[in-house]
CSV table of C-alpha atoms in Angstrom, one decimal:
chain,number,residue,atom,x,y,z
A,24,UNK,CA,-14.8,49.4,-114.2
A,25,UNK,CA,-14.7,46.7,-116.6
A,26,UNK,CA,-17.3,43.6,-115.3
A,27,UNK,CA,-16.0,39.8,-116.0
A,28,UNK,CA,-18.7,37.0,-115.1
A,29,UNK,CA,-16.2,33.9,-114.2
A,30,UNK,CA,-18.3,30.5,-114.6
A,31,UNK,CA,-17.1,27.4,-112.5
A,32,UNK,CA,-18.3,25.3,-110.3
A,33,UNK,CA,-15.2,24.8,-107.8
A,34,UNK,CA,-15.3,27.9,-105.6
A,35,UNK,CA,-11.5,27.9,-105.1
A,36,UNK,CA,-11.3,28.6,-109.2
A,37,UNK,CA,-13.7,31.4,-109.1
A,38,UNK,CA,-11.8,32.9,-105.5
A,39,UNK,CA,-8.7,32.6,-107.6
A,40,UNK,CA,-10.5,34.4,-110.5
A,41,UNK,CA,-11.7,37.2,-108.5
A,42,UNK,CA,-8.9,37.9,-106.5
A,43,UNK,CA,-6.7,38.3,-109.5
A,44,UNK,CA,-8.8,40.1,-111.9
A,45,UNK,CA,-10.5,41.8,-108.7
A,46,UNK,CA,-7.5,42.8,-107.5
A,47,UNK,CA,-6.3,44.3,-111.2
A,48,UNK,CA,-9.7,46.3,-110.6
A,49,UNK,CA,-12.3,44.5,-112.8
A,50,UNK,CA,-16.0,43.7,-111.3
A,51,UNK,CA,-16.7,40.3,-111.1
A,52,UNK,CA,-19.8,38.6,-110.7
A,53,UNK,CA,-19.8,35.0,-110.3
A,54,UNK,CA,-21.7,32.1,-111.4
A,55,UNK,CA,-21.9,28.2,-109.8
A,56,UNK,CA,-22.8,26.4,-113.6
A,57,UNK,CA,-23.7,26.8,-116.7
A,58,UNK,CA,-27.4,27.3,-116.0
A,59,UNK,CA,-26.2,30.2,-113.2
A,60,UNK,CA,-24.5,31.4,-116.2
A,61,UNK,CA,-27.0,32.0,-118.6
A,62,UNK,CA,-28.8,33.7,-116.0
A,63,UNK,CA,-25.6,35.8,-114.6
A,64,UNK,CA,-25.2,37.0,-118.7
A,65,UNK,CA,-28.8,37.6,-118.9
A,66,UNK,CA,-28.8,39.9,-115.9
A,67,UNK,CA,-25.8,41.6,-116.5
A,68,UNK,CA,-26.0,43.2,-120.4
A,69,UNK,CA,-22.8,45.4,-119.4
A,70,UNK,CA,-20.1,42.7,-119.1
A,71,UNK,CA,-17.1,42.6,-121.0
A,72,UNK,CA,-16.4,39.1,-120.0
A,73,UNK,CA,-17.3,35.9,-119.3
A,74,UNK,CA,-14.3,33.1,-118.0
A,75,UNK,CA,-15.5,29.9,-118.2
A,76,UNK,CA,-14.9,26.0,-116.9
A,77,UNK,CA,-15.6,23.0,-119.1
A,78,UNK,CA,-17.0,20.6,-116.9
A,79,UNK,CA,-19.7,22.0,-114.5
A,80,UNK,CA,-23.1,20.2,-113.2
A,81,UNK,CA,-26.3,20.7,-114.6
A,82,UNK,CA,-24.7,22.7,-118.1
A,83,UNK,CA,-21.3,22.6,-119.0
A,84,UNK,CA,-19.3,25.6,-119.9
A,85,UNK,CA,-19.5,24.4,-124.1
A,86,UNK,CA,-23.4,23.8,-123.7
A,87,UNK,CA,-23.6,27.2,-122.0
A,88,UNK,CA,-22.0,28.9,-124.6
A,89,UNK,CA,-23.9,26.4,-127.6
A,90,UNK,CA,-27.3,27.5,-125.3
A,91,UNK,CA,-26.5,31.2,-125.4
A,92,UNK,CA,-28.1,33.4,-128.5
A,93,UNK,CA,-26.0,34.1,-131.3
A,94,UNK,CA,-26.7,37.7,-130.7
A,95,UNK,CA,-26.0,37.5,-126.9
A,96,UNK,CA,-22.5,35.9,-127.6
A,97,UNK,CA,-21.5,38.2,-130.4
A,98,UNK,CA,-21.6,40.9,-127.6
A,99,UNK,CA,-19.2,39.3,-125.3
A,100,UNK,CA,-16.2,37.9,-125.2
A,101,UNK,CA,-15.3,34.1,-123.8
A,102,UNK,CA,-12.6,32.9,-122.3
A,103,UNK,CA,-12.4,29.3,-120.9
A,104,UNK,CA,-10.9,28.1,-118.2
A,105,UNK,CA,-10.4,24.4,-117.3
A,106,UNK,CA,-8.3,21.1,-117.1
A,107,UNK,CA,-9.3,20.2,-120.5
A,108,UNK,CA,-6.9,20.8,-123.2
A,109,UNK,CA,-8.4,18.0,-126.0
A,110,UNK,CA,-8.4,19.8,-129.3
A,111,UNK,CA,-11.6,18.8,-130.1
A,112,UNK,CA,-12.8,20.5,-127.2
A,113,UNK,CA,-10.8,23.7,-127.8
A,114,UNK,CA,-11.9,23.7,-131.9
A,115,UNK,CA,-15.5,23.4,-130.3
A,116,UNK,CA,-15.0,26.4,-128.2
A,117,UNK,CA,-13.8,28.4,-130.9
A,118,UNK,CA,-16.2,27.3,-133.2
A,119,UNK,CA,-18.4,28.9,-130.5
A,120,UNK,CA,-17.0,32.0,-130.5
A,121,UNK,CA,-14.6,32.2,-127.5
A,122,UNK,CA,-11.4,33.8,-128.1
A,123,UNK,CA,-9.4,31.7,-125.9
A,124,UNK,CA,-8.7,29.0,-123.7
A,125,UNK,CA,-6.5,28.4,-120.8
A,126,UNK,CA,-5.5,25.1,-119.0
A,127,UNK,CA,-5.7,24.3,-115.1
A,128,UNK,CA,-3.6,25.2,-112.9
A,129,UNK,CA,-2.9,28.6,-114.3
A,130,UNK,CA,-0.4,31.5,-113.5
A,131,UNK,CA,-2.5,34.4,-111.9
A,132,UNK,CA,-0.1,36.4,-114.3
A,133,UNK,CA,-1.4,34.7,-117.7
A,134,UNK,CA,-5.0,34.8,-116.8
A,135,UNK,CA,-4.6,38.6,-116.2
A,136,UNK,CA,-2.7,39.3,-119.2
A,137,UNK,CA,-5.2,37.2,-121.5
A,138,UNK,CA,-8.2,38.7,-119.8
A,139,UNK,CA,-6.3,42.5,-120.5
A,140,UNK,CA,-6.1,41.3,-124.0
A,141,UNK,CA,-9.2,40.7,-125.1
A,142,UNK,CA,-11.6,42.9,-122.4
A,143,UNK,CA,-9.7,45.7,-122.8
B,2,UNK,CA,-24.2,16.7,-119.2
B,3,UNK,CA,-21.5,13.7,-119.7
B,4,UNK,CA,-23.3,10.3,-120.2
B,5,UNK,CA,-21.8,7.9,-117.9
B,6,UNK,CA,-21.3,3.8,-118.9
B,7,UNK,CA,-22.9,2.0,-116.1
B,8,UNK,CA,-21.7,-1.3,-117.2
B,9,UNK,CA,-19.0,-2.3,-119.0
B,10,UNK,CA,-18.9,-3.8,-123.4
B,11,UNK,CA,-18.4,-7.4,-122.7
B,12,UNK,CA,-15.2,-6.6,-125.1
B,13,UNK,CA,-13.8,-4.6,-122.3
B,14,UNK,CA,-11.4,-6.4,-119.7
B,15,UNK,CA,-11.9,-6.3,-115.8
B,16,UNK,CA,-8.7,-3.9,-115.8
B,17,UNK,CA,-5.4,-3.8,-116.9
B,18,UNK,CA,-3.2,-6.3,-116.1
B,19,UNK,CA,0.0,-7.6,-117.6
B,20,UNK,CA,2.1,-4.7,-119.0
B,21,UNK,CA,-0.7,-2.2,-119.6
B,22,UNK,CA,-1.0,-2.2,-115.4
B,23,UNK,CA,3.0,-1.3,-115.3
B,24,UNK,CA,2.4,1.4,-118.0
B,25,UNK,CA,-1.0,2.6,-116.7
B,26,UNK,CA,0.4,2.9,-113.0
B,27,UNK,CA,3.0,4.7,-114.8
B,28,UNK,CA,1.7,7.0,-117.0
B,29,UNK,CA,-1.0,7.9,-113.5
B,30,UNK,CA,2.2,8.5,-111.8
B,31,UNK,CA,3.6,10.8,-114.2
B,32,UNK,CA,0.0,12.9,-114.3
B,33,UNK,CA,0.1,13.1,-110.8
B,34,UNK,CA,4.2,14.2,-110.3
B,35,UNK,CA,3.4,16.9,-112.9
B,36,UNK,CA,0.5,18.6,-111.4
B,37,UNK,CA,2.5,18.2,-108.0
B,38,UNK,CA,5.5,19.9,-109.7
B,39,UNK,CA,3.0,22.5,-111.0
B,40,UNK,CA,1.4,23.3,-107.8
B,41,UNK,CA,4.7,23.6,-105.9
B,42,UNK,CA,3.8,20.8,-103.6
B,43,UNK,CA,7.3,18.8,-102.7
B,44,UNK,CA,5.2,15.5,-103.2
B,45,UNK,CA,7.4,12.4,-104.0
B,46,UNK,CA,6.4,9.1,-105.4
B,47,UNK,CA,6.4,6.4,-102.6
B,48,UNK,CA,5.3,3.1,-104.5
B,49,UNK,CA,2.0,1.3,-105.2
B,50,UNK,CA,-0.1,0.0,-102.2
B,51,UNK,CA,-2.9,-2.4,-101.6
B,52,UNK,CA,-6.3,-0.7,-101.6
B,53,UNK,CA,-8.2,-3.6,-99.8
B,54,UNK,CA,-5.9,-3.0,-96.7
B,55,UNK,CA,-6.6,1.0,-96.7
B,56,UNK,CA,-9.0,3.4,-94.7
B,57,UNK,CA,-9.4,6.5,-95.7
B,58,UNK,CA,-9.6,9.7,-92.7
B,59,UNK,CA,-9.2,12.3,-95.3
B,60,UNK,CA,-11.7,13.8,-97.8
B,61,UNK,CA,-11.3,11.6,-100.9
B,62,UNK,CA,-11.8,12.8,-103.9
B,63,UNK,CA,-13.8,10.5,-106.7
B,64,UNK,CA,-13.8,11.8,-110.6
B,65,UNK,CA,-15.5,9.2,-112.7
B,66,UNK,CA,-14.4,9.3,-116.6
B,67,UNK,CA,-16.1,8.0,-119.7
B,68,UNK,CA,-14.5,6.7,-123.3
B,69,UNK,CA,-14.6,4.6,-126.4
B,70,UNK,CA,-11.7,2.2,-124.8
B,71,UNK,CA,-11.6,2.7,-121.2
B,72,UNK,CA,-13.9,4.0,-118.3
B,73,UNK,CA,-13.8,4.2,-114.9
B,74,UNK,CA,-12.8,6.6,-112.0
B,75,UNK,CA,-10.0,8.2,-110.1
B,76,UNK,CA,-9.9,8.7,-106.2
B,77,UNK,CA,-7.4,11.3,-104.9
B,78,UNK,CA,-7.1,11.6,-100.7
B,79,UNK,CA,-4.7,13.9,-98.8
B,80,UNK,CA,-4.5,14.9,-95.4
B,81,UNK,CA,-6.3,18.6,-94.6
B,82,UNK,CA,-2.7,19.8,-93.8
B,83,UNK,CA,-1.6,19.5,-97.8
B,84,UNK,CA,-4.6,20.3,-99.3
B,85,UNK,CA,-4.5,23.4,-97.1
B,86,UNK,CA,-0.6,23.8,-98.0
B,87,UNK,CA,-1.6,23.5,-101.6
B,88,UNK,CA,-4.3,25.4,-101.8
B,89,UNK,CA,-4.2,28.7,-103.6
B,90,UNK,CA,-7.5,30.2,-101.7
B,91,UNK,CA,-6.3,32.4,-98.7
B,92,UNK,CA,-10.2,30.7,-97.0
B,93,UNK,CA,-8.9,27.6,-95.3
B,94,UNK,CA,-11.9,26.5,-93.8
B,95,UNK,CA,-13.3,22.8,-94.5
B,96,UNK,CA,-15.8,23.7,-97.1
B,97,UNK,CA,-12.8,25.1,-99.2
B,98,UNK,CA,-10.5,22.7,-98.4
B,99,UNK,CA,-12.9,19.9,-99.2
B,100,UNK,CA,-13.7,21.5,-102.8
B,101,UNK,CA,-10.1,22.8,-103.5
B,102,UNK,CA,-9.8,18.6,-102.7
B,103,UNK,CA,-12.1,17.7,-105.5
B,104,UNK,CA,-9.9,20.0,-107.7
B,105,UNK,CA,-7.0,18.2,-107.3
B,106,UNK,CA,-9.0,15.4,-108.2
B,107,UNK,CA,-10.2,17.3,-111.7
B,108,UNK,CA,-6.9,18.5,-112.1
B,109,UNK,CA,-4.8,14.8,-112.0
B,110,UNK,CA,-7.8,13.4,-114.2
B,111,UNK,CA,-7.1,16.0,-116.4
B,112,UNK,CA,-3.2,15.8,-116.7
B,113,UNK,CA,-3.7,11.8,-117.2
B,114,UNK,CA,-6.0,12.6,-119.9
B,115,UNK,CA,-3.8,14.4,-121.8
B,116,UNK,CA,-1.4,11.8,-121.3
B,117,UNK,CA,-3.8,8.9,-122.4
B,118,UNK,CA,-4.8,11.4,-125.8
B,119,UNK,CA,-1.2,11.5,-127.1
B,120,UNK,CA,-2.0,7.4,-126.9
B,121,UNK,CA,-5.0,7.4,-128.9
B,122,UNK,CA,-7.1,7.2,-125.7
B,123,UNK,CA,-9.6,9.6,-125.5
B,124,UNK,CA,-11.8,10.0,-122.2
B,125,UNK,CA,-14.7,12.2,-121.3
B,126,UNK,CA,-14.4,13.9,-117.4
B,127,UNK,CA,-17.4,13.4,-115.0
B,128,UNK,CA,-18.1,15.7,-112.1
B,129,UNK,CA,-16.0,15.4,-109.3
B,130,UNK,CA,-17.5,14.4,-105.4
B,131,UNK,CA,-16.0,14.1,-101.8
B,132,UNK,CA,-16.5,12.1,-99.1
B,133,UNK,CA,-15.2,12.9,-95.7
B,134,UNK,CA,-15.3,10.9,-92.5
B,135,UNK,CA,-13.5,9.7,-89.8
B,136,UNK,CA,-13.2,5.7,-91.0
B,137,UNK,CA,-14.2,5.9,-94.7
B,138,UNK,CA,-14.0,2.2,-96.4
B,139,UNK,CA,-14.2,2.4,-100.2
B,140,UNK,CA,-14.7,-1.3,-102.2
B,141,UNK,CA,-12.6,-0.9,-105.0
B,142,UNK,CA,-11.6,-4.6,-107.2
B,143,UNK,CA,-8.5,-5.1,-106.9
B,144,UNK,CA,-8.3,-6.7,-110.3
B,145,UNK,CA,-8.3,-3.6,-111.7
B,146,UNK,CA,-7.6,-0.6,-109.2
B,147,UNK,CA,-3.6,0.9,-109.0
B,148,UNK,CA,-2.8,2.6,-106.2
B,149,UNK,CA,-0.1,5.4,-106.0
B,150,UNK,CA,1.2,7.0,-102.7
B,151,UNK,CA,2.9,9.6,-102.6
B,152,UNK,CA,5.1,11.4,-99.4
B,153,UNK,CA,4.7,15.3,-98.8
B,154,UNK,CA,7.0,15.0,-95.3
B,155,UNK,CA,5.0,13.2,-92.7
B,156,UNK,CA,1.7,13.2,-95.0
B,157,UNK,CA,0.7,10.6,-97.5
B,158,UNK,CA,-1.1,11.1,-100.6
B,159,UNK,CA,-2.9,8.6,-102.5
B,160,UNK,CA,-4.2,8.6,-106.0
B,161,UNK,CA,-5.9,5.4,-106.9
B,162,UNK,CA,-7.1,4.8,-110.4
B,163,UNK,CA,-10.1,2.6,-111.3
B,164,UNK,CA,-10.0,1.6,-114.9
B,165,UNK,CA,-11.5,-0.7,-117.3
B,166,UNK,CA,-10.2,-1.0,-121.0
B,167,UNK,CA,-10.8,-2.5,-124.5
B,168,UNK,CA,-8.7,-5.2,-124.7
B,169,UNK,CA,-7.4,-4.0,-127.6
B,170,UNK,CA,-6.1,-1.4,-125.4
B,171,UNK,CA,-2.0,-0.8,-125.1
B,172,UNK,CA,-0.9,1.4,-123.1
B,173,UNK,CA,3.1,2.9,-123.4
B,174,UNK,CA,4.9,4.1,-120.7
B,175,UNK,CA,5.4,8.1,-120.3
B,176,UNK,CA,8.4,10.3,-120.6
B,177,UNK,CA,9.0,10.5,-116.8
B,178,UNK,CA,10.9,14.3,-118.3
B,179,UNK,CA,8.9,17.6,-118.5
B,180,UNK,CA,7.0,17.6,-122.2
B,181,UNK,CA,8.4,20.3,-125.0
B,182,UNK,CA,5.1,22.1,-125.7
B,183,UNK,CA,6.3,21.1,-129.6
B,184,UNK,CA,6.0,17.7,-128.5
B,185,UNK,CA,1.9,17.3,-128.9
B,186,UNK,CA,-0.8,19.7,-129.7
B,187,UNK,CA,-2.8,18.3,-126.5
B,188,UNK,CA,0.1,20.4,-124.0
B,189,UNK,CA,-0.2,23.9,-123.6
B,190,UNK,CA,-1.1,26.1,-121.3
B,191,UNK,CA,-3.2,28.9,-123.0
B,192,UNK,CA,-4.7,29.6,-126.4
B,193,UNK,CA,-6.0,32.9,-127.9
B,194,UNK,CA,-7.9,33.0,-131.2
């Protein structure tokens, strides 16, 4: 079973996030900002995945990421997940290694099939 | 963390007025009937009102945003019943409710941002917050606060957008039609690298 860490600070998003990749049979673990983040990816070396909001309290989801060693985000795969869709913000992302980026509100169906895609 | 403008570049006007304040309460509504739309929520657009006159029973919402030419916050309020309606969380208890509430908030902030980019008008999101009570008072000026209601059957919403601007600031009305996802490179909704 494939484990996906989904970062956000509104607990409807991450219910919404674990019930559809839960229910497609992927672990989740869940994490309230960026700072519960770092600590979620730190503690669990075996996920595939991490789904992540923009803006959070305390560390945002591209501070996270820009916080994170190189060598831990080489091994994982990012995804984010918010209400932001400013290119600047999106070229950061991917200048930070996440392979993707998905707007707010989302189809359960198109976070499923771009979490498939790139965790496997 | 986002740093937030606690007071205003004297080149920066109270709020808009004149045209900008028919294309700003525009462009707001627009945001707002989209994300509706979105969501499924049979929400229509009922007119401005006057935010001095108001009390707010419902949880209200309160995003404050940051920019080069404008700043300032949106409040969103609903009664529990549409926020409960809307809500795509099968937990319907008042702690969800109030943060699926805040949401909505980040969500309509978020559509009107888009909106304001294909303008030139970039702005930064804050962290959204609630407050609920049974008689809530908020002191908004009314120089520059628009208020939108909208109708979801017996319910009222209400959006109500707090914004100061450059005055160099002109803001053009919306296409009140769905956007082509051709039409700007700040409308989509997912990306894979």
């Amino acid at each position: 079973m494939k484990k996906i860490i989904i970062v956000d600070d509104s607990r409807t998003a991450r219910m919404q996030g674990k019930n559809t990749l839960g229910g497609a049979g992927f672990e989740i673990v869940e994490a309230v900002d960026g700072k519960d983040g770092i600590a979620k990816i730190e503690a669990n070396t075996d996920a595939s995945l991490v789904l992540c909001d923009v803006n959070m309290p305390n560390l945002g989801g591209l501070d996270m990421l820009d916080s994170l060693k190189e060598e831990t985000r080489s091994k994982l795969t990012f995804l984010m997940l918010t209400t932001e869709a400013e290119p600047r913000l999106v070229a950061k992302a991917k200048e930070l290694g996440a392979k993707g980026w998905i707007v707010k509100p989302f189809k359960p169906e198109l976070l499923l099939a771009a979490v498939k895609k790139l965790a496997g | 963390m986002i740093p937030f403008r606690r007071s205003r570049p004297n080149r920066w006007s109270n709020g808009p007025t004149g045209q900008n304040r028919v294309a700003l309460t525009q462009v707001a509504r627009v945001a707002a009937e989209r994300l509706f739309a979105s969501l499924d929520m049979p929400a229509t657009y009922n007119g401005t009102f006057a935010i001095q006159e108001s009390r707010w029973a419902d949880p209200l919402s309160i995003l404050p945003f940051t920019g080069q030419k404008m700043a300032g916050s949106l409040l969103f309020t609903a009664p529990l019943e549409v926020i409960s309606a809307s809500s795509p969380s099968p937990e319907h208890d008042l702690e969800n409710l109030i943060d699926w509430s805040r949401e909505l908030a980040n969500l309509l902030v978020g559509n009107l941002k888009t909106s304001l980019l294909r303008q030139g008008v970039g702005i930064e999101l804050g962290i959204p917050t609630s407050v609920i009570g049974g008689d809530v008072r908020v002191a908004l000026p009314g120089e520059s606060a628009v208020g939108l209601s909208f109708q979801d059957g017996p319910h009222s919403l209400r959006v109500v957008l707090d914004a100061y601007m450059d005055k160099e600031v002109v803001i053009r009305e919306e296409d009140d039609e769905p956007l082509a996802a051709e039409e700007s490179d700040a409308s989509f909704d997912m990306m894979l690298f």
